[in-house]
């Protein structure tokens, strides 16, 4: 099995990579630290799994050479699963890339990283609900502190391709039931 | 199924409305510091203070270990001991490995220090371990701190306007600063620039004008008084030739958008790992090259090749650049390691201005072999282009520096 770590620049992909594989790729606090991919191995339930630290990219429409490397890596690995790493304090942009990857049919799990930074900014994310809407595992993490990494690994097997129509339907449904509940409460 | 960009954003909007609540945003101390270091009025003084601090710590740390410890160890114990026990004094193996010595009033005399001896086991080890190792340890330690705190993107914002003049943008400071450690990761980091034009300009400027940490370390040790002039010539060259390249290289130099990350407290473990990894890289890659470079130059001296080259190129060296013809030897070593080349220059007798010119020439004349290989990996067309620019730069700029010296009456 092969797993790609993908996400925007400076969201912590390399930190995940090092925690997962015990490797030693450079981690820094600036976008563009990783400009080439690194491969590593880990064992999940007895199976050897290849993990790839992919350079950060904003979308699947590359605008520099590092992003080209990222998109090429994704397209070369048709049978891979993806861990989409999202900066929880900038969730919408992260979801944009995740949606693009979902639309291409890749099985995916989402790591909502830097939960601590989001909390500092008073941003609260209902991860369970996000998970129900998207139909894929969503795990809150603080990768530099190692929080949530185990849960992420244990839920990798639940990664599956999802139909975009289902997501659209789920998004519409929850907002219906929600507004219905609100209406009921008001009455 | 694939969505259009608009549909995708609509869906995400809907999802985030359902799942995310944005509370009131509080302006924190972190934000305040963040703003102070980005706004030009306060940011520029802070940047100058940080650079000055960087430089002072670098100089005193490297000086403390090199002058206070390694110079004594190598010159007072290691060199005399090897001169004593190594067999075949005066022979060519002895000259290459330990001490080439010198001829004084017709007699062979041994060198008195590790910079003059030119031996693989003396000069080679002294330069690699005694001078360069302390310099790169402290350099990488401070670089890692700046990286992990999150200062680099702020420096990028501050320098954006200036770097646009040379066809780049603020983020070009990242490859530039990484190159001050070692040009190799600097060349790789050019991938974060958007267009071919920017990558070409950046790579060329790095290869020519940015001295690596090893080279700065040895300069700090052997020509501390001349550092200011040498760096000034390199910085001026970076901007002048960047300006010219921007005018003549076709292509676009777009604006950049950047997420300035929040300041973070650096993790000691990460700093340790990064510095450890880079220093290990130095041991594995650089030290063999220093020793190899020492050996090759030693052999070429013994075979008379360097004397021959020096004599053949004397009109260029003496006439055009205004440096002694013996500079030919260090320039050959510079292809393997620039730090070694500077060390060898320091053993040649010349005036301070000649030394400035020679060190600048060693810096700009050719990228070291590791950088060369990395540039080749990024694209042979760019490499050829960069080498063409380099040849022009070496001759015009080298000659210009000589001319400035003549006009100032110091050359």
mmCIF file of N, CA and C in Angstrom, chain B residues 227-299:
data_model
loop_
_atom_site.group_PDB
_atom_site.id
_atom_site.type_symbol
_atom_site.label_atom_id
_atom_site.label_comp_id
_atom_site.label_asym_id
_atom_site.label_seq_id
_atom_site.Cartn_x
_atom_site.Cartn_y
_atom_site.Cartn_z
ATOM 1 N N UNK B 227 36.962 41.116 5.228
ATOM 2 C CA UNK B 227 35.621 40.558 5.043
ATOM 3 C C UNK B 227 34.620 41.575 4.512
ATOM 4 N N UNK B 228 34.633 42.755 5.092
ATOM 5 C CA UNK B 228 33.665 43.782 4.725
ATOM 6 C C UNK B 228 33.720 44.079 3.240
ATOM 7 N N UNK B 229 34.942 44.297 2.750
ATOM 8 C CA UNK B 229 35.115 44.615 1.333
ATOM 9 C C UNK B 229 34.665 43.474 0.447
ATOM 10 N N UNK B 230 35.072 42.260 0.830
ATOM 11 C CA UNK B 230 34.747 41.104 -0.001
ATOM 12 C C UNK B 230 33.226 40.935 -0.092
ATOM 13 N N UNK B 231 32.561 40.996 1.066
ATOM 14 C CA UNK B 231 31.109 40.818 1.060
ATOM 15 C C UNK B 231 30.421 41.946 0.302
ATOM 16 N N UNK B 232 30.967 43.162 0.455
ATOM 17 C CA UNK B 232 30.383 44.301 -0.252
ATOM 18 C C UNK B 232 30.442 44.078 -1.768
ATOM 19 N N UNK B 233 31.599 43.640 -2.252
ATOM 20 C CA UNK B 233 31.736 43.380 -3.690
ATOM 21 C C UNK B 233 30.754 42.308 -4.139
ATOM 22 N N UNK B 234 30.555 41.285 -3.307
ATOM 23 C CA UNK B 234 29.645 40.198 -3.689
ATOM 24 C C UNK B 234 28.192 40.678 -3.694
ATOM 25 N N UNK B 235 27.822 41.474 -2.678
ATOM 26 C CA UNK B 235 26.441 41.964 -2.611
ATOM 27 C C UNK B 235 26.150 42.906 -3.779
ATOM 28 N N UNK B 236 27.101 43.818 -4.059
ATOM 29 C CA UNK B 236 26.917 44.737 -5.186
ATOM 30 C C UNK B 236 26.775 43.930 -6.481
ATOM 31 N N UNK B 237 27.642 42.919 -6.633
ATOM 32 C CA UNK B 237 27.574 42.086 -7.837
ATOM 33 C C UNK B 237 26.221 41.406 -7.973
ATOM 34 N N UNK B 238 25.706 40.874 -6.867
ATOM 35 C CA UNK B 238 24.398 40.199 -6.846
ATOM 36 C C UNK B 238 23.327 41.122 -7.417
ATOM 37 N N UNK B 239 23.331 42.374 -6.963
ATOM 38 C CA UNK B 239 22.273 43.279 -7.411
ATOM 39 C C UNK B 239 22.527 43.841 -8.808
ATOM 40 N N UNK B 240 23.772 44.210 -9.098
ATOM 41 C CA UNK B 240 24.062 44.777 -10.420
ATOM 42 C C UNK B 240 23.790 43.751 -11.511
ATOM 43 N N UNK B 241 24.343 42.552 -11.350
ATOM 44 C CA UNK B 241 24.159 41.558 -12.400
ATOM 45 C C UNK B 241 22.736 41.002 -12.393
ATOM 46 N N UNK B 242 22.083 40.977 -11.234
ATOM 47 C CA UNK B 242 20.665 40.601 -11.192
ATOM 48 C C UNK B 242 19.832 41.591 -11.978
ATOM 49 N N UNK B 243 20.146 42.873 -11.837
ATOM 50 C CA UNK B 243 19.426 43.928 -12.559
ATOM 51 C C UNK B 243 19.588 43.735 -14.068
ATOM 52 N N UNK B 244 20.840 43.475 -14.478
ATOM 53 C CA UNK B 244 21.105 43.284 -15.903
ATOM 54 C C UNK B 244 20.387 42.023 -16.419
ATOM 55 N N UNK B 245 20.500 40.923 -15.664
ATOM 56 C CA UNK B 245 19.846 39.678 -16.082
ATOM 57 C C UNK B 245 18.339 39.878 -16.241
ATOM 58 N N UNK B 246 17.760 40.617 -15.308
ATOM 59 C CA UNK B 246 16.327 40.880 -15.363
ATOM 60 C C UNK B 246 15.953 41.578 -16.665
ATOM 61 N N UNK B 247 16.872 42.440 -17.152
ATOM 62 C CA UNK B 247 16.588 43.170 -18.390
ATOM 63 C C UNK B 247 16.732 42.272 -19.615
ATOM 64 N N UNK B 248 17.691 41.332 -19.580
ATOM 65 C CA UNK B 248 17.958 40.590 -20.810
ATOM 66 C C UNK B 248 17.332 39.199 -20.868
ATOM 67 N N UNK B 249 17.004 38.608 -19.719
ATOM 68 C CA UNK B 249 16.403 37.265 -19.773
ATOM 69 C C UNK B 249 14.910 37.407 -20.073
ATOM 70 N N UNK B 250 14.435 36.726 -21.117
ATOM 71 C CA UNK B 250 13.004 36.836 -21.413
ATOM 72 C C UNK B 250 12.179 36.066 -20.388
ATOM 73 N N UNK B 251 10.921 36.458 -20.266
ATOM 74 C CA UNK B 251 10.030 35.742 -19.349
ATOM 75 C C UNK B 251 9.428 36.688 -18.334
ATOM 76 N N UNK B 252 8.604 36.106 -17.474
ATOM 77 C CA UNK B 252 7.873 36.936 -16.518
ATOM 78 C C UNK B 252 8.440 36.829 -15.114
ATOM 79 N N UNK B 253 8.255 37.883 -14.358
ATOM 80 C CA UNK B 253 8.622 37.869 -12.948
ATOM 81 C C UNK B 253 7.389 38.259 -12.148
ATOM 82 N N UNK B 254 6.519 37.281 -11.887
ATOM 83 C CA UNK B 254 5.246 37.605 -11.243
ATOM 84 C C UNK B 254 5.392 38.010 -9.773
ATOM 85 N N UNK B 255 4.322 38.590 -9.253
ATOM 86 C CA UNK B 255 4.225 38.891 -7.833
ATOM 87 C C UNK B 255 4.132 37.588 -7.046
ATOM 88 N N UNK B 256 4.395 37.655 -5.768
ATOM 89 C CA UNK B 256 4.188 36.428 -5.006
ATOM 90 C C UNK B 256 3.183 36.649 -3.897
ATOM 91 N N UNK B 257 2.477 35.567 -3.613
ATOM 92 C CA UNK B 257 1.537 35.592 -2.504
ATOM 93 C C UNK B 257 2.106 34.659 -1.470
ATOM 94 N N UNK B 258 2.049 35.067 -0.241
ATOM 95 C CA UNK B 258 2.654 34.199 0.760
ATOM 96 C C UNK B 258 1.813 34.177 2.013
ATOM 97 N N UNK B 259 1.747 32.992 2.608
ATOM 98 C CA UNK B 259 1.157 32.881 3.934
ATOM 99 C C UNK B 259 2.262 33.128 4.923
ATOM 100 N N UNK B 260 2.155 34.188 5.670
ATOM 101 C CA UNK B 260 3.163 34.380 6.706
ATOM 102 C C UNK B 260 2.700 33.566 7.905
ATOM 103 N N UNK B 261 3.448 32.518 8.259
ATOM 104 C CA UNK B 261 2.977 31.659 9.348
ATOM 105 C C UNK B 261 3.115 32.365 10.695
ATOM 106 N N UNK B 262 2.357 31.922 11.692
ATOM 107 C CA UNK B 262 2.535 32.526 13.009
ATOM 108 C C UNK B 262 3.915 32.186 13.559
ATOM 109 N N UNK B 263 4.439 33.062 14.425
ATOM 110 C CA UNK B 263 5.686 32.718 15.123
ATOM 111 C C UNK B 263 5.440 31.490 15.980
ATOM 112 N N UNK B 264 6.414 30.609 16.040
ATOM 113 C CA UNK B 264 6.267 29.438 16.903
ATOM 114 C C UNK B 264 7.513 29.299 17.746
ATOM 115 N N UNK B 265 7.299 28.700 18.919
ATOM 116 C CA UNK B 265 8.452 28.395 19.754
ATOM 117 C C UNK B 265 9.181 27.218 19.114
ATOM 118 N N UNK B 266 10.473 27.389 18.816
ATOM 119 C CA UNK B 266 11.168 26.279 18.155
ATOM 120 C C UNK B 266 11.298 25.077 19.092
ATOM 121 N N UNK B 267 11.171 23.881 18.526
ATOM 122 C CA UNK B 267 11.349 22.677 19.328
ATOM 123 C C UNK B 267 12.815 22.296 19.328
ATOM 124 N N UNK B 268 13.347 22.138 20.513
ATOM 125 C CA UNK B 268 14.764 21.813 20.651
ATOM 126 C C UNK B 268 15.109 20.543 19.865
ATOM 127 N N UNK B 269 14.183 19.558 19.926
ATOM 128 C CA UNK B 269 14.470 18.279 19.269
ATOM 129 C C UNK B 269 14.599 18.478 17.759
ATOM 130 N N UNK B 270 13.741 19.319 17.215
ATOM 131 C CA UNK B 270 13.792 19.537 15.773
ATOM 132 C C UNK B 270 15.061 20.284 15.367
ATOM 133 N N UNK B 271 15.414 21.310 16.163
ATOM 134 C CA UNK B 271 16.652 22.047 15.898
ATOM 135 C C UNK B 271 17.834 21.084 15.925
ATOM 136 N N UNK B 272 17.845 20.253 16.965
ATOM 137 C CA UNK B 272 18.945 19.303 17.113
ATOM 138 C C UNK B 272 19.047 18.367 15.920
ATOM 139 N N UNK B 273 17.879 17.874 15.480
ATOM 140 C CA UNK B 273 17.877 16.940 14.360
ATOM 141 C C UNK B 273 18.369 17.608 13.086
ATOM 142 N N UNK B 274 17.907 18.850 12.878
ATOM 143 C CA UNK B 274 18.275 19.544 11.649
ATOM 144 C C UNK B 274 19.767 19.843 11.609
ATOM 145 N N UNK B 275 20.265 20.410 12.713
ATOM 146 C CA UNK B 275 21.682 20.755 12.747
ATOM 147 C C UNK B 275 22.513 19.481 12.623
ATOM 148 N N UNK B 276 22.092 18.441 13.372
ATOM 149 C CA UNK B 276 22.810 17.170 13.321
ATOM 150 C C UNK B 276 22.866 16.614 11.902
ATOM 151 N N UNK B 277 21.720 16.651 11.215
ATOM 152 C CA UNK B 277 21.654 16.113 9.867
ATOM 153 C C UNK B 277 22.557 16.866 8.908
ATOM 154 N N UNK B 278 22.554 18.199 9.032
ATOM 155 C CA UNK B 278 23.352 18.996 8.109
ATOM 156 C C UNK B 278 24.845 18.843 8.391
ATOM 157 N N UNK B 279 25.189 18.759 9.688
ATOM 158 C CA UNK B 279 26.604 18.595 10.025
ATOM 159 C C UNK B 279 27.086 17.223 9.574
ATOM 160 N N UNK B 280 26.202 16.223 9.711
ATOM 161 C CA UNK B 280 26.552 14.888 9.246
ATOM 162 C C UNK B 280 26.787 14.920 7.728
ATOM 163 N N UNK B 281 25.917 15.635 7.034
ATOM 164 C CA UNK B 281 26.083 15.787 5.590
ATOM 165 C C UNK B 281 27.437 16.383 5.251
ATOM 166 N N UNK B 282 27.866 17.351 6.093
ATOM 167 C CA UNK B 282 29.160 17.976 5.878
ATOM 168 C C UNK B 282 30.283 16.949 6.022
ATOM 169 N N UNK B 283 30.183 16.105 7.044
ATOM 170 C CA UNK B 283 31.226 15.096 7.256
ATOM 171 C C UNK B 283 31.297 14.125 6.076
ATOM 172 N N UNK B 284 30.117 13.710 5.618
ATOM 173 C CA UNK B 284 30.082 12.675 4.588
ATOM 174 C C UNK B 284 30.496 13.232 3.228
ATOM 175 N N UNK B 285 30.009 14.426 2.899
ATOM 176 C CA UNK B 285 30.238 14.953 1.553
ATOM 177 C C UNK B 285 31.436 15.893 1.491
ATOM 178 N N UNK B 286 31.470 16.868 2.412
ATOM 179 C CA UNK B 286 32.446 17.942 2.260
ATOM 180 C C UNK B 286 33.863 17.516 2.625
ATOM 181 N N UNK B 287 34.025 16.821 3.747
ATOM 182 C CA UNK B 287 35.377 16.504 4.192
ATOM 183 C C UNK B 287 36.144 15.678 3.164
ATOM 184 N N UNK B 288 35.518 14.624 2.585
ATOM 185 C CA UNK B 288 36.255 13.906 1.534
ATOM 186 C C UNK B 288 36.672 14.830 0.383
ATOM 187 N N UNK B 289 35.798 15.776 0.035
ATOM 188 C CA UNK B 289 36.133 16.686 -1.059
ATOM 189 C C UNK B 289 37.278 17.618 -0.697
ATOM 190 N N UNK B 290 37.304 18.090 0.546
ATOM 191 C CA UNK B 290 38.411 18.945 0.975
ATOM 192 C C UNK B 290 39.725 18.170 0.851
ATOM 193 N N UNK B 291 39.712 16.941 1.354
ATOM 194 C CA UNK B 291 40.942 16.147 1.334
ATOM 195 C C UNK B 291 41.344 15.817 -0.104
ATOM 196 N N UNK B 292 40.341 15.461 -0.918
ATOM 197 C CA UNK B 292 40.608 15.148 -2.316
ATOM 198 C C UNK B 292 41.172 16.379 -3.036
ATOM 199 N N UNK B 293 40.531 17.534 -2.775
ATOM 200 C CA UNK B 293 40.987 18.771 -3.416
ATOM 201 C C UNK B 293 42.427 19.065 -3.051
ATOM 202 N N UNK B 294 42.728 18.877 -1.769
ATOM 203 C CA UNK B 294 44.092 19.088 -1.282
ATOM 204 C C UNK B 294 45.064 18.171 -2.020
ATOM 205 N N UNK B 295 44.673 16.913 -2.161
ATOM 206 C CA UNK B 295 45.543 15.935 -2.814
ATOM 207 C C UNK B 295 45.753 16.299 -4.282
ATOM 208 N N UNK B 296 44.663 16.659 -4.961
ATOM 209 C CA UNK B 296 44.780 16.962 -6.395
ATOM 210 C C UNK B 296 45.694 18.165 -6.618
ATOM 211 N N UNK B 297 45.465 19.229 -5.839
ATOM 212 C CA UNK B 297 46.314 20.406 -6.002
ATOM 213 C C UNK B 297 47.769 20.059 -5.665
ATOM 214 N N UNK B 298 47.929 19.229 -4.616
ATOM 215 C CA UNK B 298 49.279 18.797 -4.249
ATOM 216 C C UNK B 298 49.972 18.077 -5.395
ATOM 217 N N UNK B 299 49.260 17.143 -6.025
ATOM 218 C CA UNK B 299 49.826 16.397 -7.150
ATOM 219 C C UNK B 299 50.148 17.339 -8.305
#
